[in-house]
PDB file of C-alpha atoms in Angstrom:
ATOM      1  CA  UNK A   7     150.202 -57.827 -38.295  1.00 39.00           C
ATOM      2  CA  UNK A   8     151.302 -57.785 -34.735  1.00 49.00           C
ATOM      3  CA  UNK A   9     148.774 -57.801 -31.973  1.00 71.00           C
ATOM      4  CA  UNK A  10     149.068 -55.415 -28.985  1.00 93.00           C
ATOM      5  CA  UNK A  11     149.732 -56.672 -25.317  1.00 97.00           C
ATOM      6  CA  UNK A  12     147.424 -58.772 -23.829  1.00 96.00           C
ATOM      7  CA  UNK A  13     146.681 -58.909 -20.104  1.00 95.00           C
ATOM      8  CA  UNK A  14     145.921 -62.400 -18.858  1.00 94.00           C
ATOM      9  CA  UNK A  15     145.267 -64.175 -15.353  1.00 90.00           C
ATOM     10  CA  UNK A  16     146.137 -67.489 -14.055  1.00 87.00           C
ATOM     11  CA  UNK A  17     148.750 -66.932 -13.995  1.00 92.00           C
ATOM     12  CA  UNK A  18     148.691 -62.831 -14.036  1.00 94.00           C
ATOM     13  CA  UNK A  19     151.504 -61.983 -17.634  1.00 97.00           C
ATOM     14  CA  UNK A  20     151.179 -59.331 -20.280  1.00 97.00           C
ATOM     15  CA  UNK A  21     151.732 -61.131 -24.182  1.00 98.00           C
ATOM     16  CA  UNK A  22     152.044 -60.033 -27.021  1.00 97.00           C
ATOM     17  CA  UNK A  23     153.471 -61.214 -30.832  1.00 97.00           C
ATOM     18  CA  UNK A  24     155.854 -59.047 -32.729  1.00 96.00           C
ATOM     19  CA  UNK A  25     156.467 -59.315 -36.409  1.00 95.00           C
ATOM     20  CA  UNK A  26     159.644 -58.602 -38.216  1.00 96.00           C
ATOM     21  CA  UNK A  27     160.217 -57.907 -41.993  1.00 95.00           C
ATOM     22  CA  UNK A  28     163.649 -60.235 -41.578  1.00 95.00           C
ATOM     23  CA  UNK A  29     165.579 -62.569 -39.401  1.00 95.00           C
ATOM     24  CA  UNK A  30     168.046 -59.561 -38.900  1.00 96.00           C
ATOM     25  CA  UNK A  31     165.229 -57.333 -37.939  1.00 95.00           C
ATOM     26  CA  UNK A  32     164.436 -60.213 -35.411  1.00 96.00           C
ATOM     27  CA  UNK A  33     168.174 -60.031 -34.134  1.00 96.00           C
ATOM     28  CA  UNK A  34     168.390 -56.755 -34.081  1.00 96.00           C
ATOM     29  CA  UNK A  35     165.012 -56.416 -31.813  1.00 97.00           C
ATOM     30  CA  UNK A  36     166.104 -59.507 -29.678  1.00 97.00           C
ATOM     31  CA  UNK A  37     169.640 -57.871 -28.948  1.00 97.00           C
ATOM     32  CA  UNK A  38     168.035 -54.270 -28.070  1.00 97.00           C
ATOM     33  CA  UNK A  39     165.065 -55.812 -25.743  1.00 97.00           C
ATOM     34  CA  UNK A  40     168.133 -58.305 -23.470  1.00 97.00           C
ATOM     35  CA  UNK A  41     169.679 -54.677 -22.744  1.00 97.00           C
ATOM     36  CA  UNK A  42     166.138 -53.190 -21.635  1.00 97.00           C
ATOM     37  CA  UNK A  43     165.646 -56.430 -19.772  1.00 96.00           C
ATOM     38  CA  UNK A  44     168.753 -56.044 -18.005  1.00 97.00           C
ATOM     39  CA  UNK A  45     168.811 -52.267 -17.090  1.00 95.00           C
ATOM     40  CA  UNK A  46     164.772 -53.088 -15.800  1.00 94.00           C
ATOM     41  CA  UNK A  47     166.186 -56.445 -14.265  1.00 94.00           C
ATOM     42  CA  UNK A  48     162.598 -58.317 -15.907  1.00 95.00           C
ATOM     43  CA  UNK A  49     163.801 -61.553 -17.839  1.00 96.00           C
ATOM     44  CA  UNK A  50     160.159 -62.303 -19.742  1.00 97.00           C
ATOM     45  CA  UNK A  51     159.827 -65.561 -21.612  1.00 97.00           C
ATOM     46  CA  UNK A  52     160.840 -65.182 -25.051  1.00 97.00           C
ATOM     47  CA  UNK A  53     159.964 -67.788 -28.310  1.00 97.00           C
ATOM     48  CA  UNK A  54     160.746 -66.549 -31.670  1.00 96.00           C
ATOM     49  CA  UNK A  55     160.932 -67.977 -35.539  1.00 96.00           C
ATOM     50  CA  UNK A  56     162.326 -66.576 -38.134  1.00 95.00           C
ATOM     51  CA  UNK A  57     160.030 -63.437 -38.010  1.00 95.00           C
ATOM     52  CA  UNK A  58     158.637 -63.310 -35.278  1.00 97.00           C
ATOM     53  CA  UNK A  59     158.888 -63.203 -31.272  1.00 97.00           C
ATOM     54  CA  UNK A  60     155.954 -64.047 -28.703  1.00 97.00           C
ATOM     55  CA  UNK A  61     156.555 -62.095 -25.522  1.00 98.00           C
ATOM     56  CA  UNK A  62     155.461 -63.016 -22.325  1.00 98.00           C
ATOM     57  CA  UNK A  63     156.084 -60.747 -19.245  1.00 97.00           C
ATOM     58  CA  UNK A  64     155.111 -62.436 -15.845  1.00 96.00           C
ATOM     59  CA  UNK A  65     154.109 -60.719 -12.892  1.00 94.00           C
ATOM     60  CA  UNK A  66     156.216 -61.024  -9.562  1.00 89.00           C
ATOM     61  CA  UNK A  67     155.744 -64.032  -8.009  1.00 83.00           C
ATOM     62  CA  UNK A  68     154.186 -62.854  -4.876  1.00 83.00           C
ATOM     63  CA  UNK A  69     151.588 -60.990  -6.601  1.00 85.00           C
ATOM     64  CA  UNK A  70     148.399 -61.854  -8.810  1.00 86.00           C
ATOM     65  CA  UNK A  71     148.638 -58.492 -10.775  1.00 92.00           C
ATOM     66  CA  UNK A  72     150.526 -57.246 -13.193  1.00 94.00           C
ATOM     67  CA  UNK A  73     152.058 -54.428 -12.146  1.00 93.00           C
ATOM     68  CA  UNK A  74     153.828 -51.301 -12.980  1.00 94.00           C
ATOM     69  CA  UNK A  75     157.440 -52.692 -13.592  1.00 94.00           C
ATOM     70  CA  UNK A  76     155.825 -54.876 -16.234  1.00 96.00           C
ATOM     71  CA  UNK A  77     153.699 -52.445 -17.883  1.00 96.00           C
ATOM     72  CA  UNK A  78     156.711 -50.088 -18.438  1.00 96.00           C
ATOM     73  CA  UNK A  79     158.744 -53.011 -19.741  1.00 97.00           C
ATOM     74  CA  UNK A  80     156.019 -53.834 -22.494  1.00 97.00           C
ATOM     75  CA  UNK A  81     156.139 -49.859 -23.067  1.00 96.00           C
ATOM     76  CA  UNK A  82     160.076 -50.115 -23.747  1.00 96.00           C
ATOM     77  CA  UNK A  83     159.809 -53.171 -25.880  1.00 96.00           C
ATOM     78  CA  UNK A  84     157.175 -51.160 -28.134  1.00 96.00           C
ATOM     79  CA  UNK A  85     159.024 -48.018 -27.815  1.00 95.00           C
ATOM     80  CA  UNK A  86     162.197 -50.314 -29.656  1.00 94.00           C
ATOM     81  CA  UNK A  87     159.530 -51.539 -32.036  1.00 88.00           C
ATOM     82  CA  UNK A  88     158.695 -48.160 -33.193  1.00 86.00           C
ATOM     83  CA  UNK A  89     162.369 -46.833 -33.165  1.00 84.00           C
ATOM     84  CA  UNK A  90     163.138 -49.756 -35.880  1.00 77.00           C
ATOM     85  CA  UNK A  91     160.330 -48.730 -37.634  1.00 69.00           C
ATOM     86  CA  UNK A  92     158.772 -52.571 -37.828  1.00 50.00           C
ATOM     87  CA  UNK A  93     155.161 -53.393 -36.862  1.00 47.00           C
TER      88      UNK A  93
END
């Protein structure tokens, strides 16, 4: 089961694991979340297998705090999560 976002410090980043049913799930996610990346113009650090993706958003690099422009990216990436109906 998927865990929800977790903020960290040192350095400040939201994470979070997603878990797909399928690889084509996974693609389908991974495809959906680059356009939300690039309309928001936030590139997180992605790793995935073959069902899964880890998900790290970093804060800006002048700043020790997340802040807003990362917590609604985490919000659009779950927001895709529930459209595809995965957990």
């Amino acid at each position: 089961m998927s865990q929800q976002w977790q903020e960290r410090n040192r350095p400040a980043r939201l994470e979070r694991r997603y878990e797909f049913a399928d690889y084509q799930s996974l693609r389908d996610f991974l495809d959906r979340a680059a356009d939300v990346s690039e309309r928001e113009g936030l590139y997180p650090d992605m790793g995935f297998g073959r069902d899964y993706v880890n998900v790290t958003i970093h804060a800006d690099e002048q700043s020790n705090e997340v802040g807003e422009q990362q917590h609604r990216l985490a919000a659009e990436y779950d927001a895709l999560l529930e459209e595809q109906g995965t957990h």
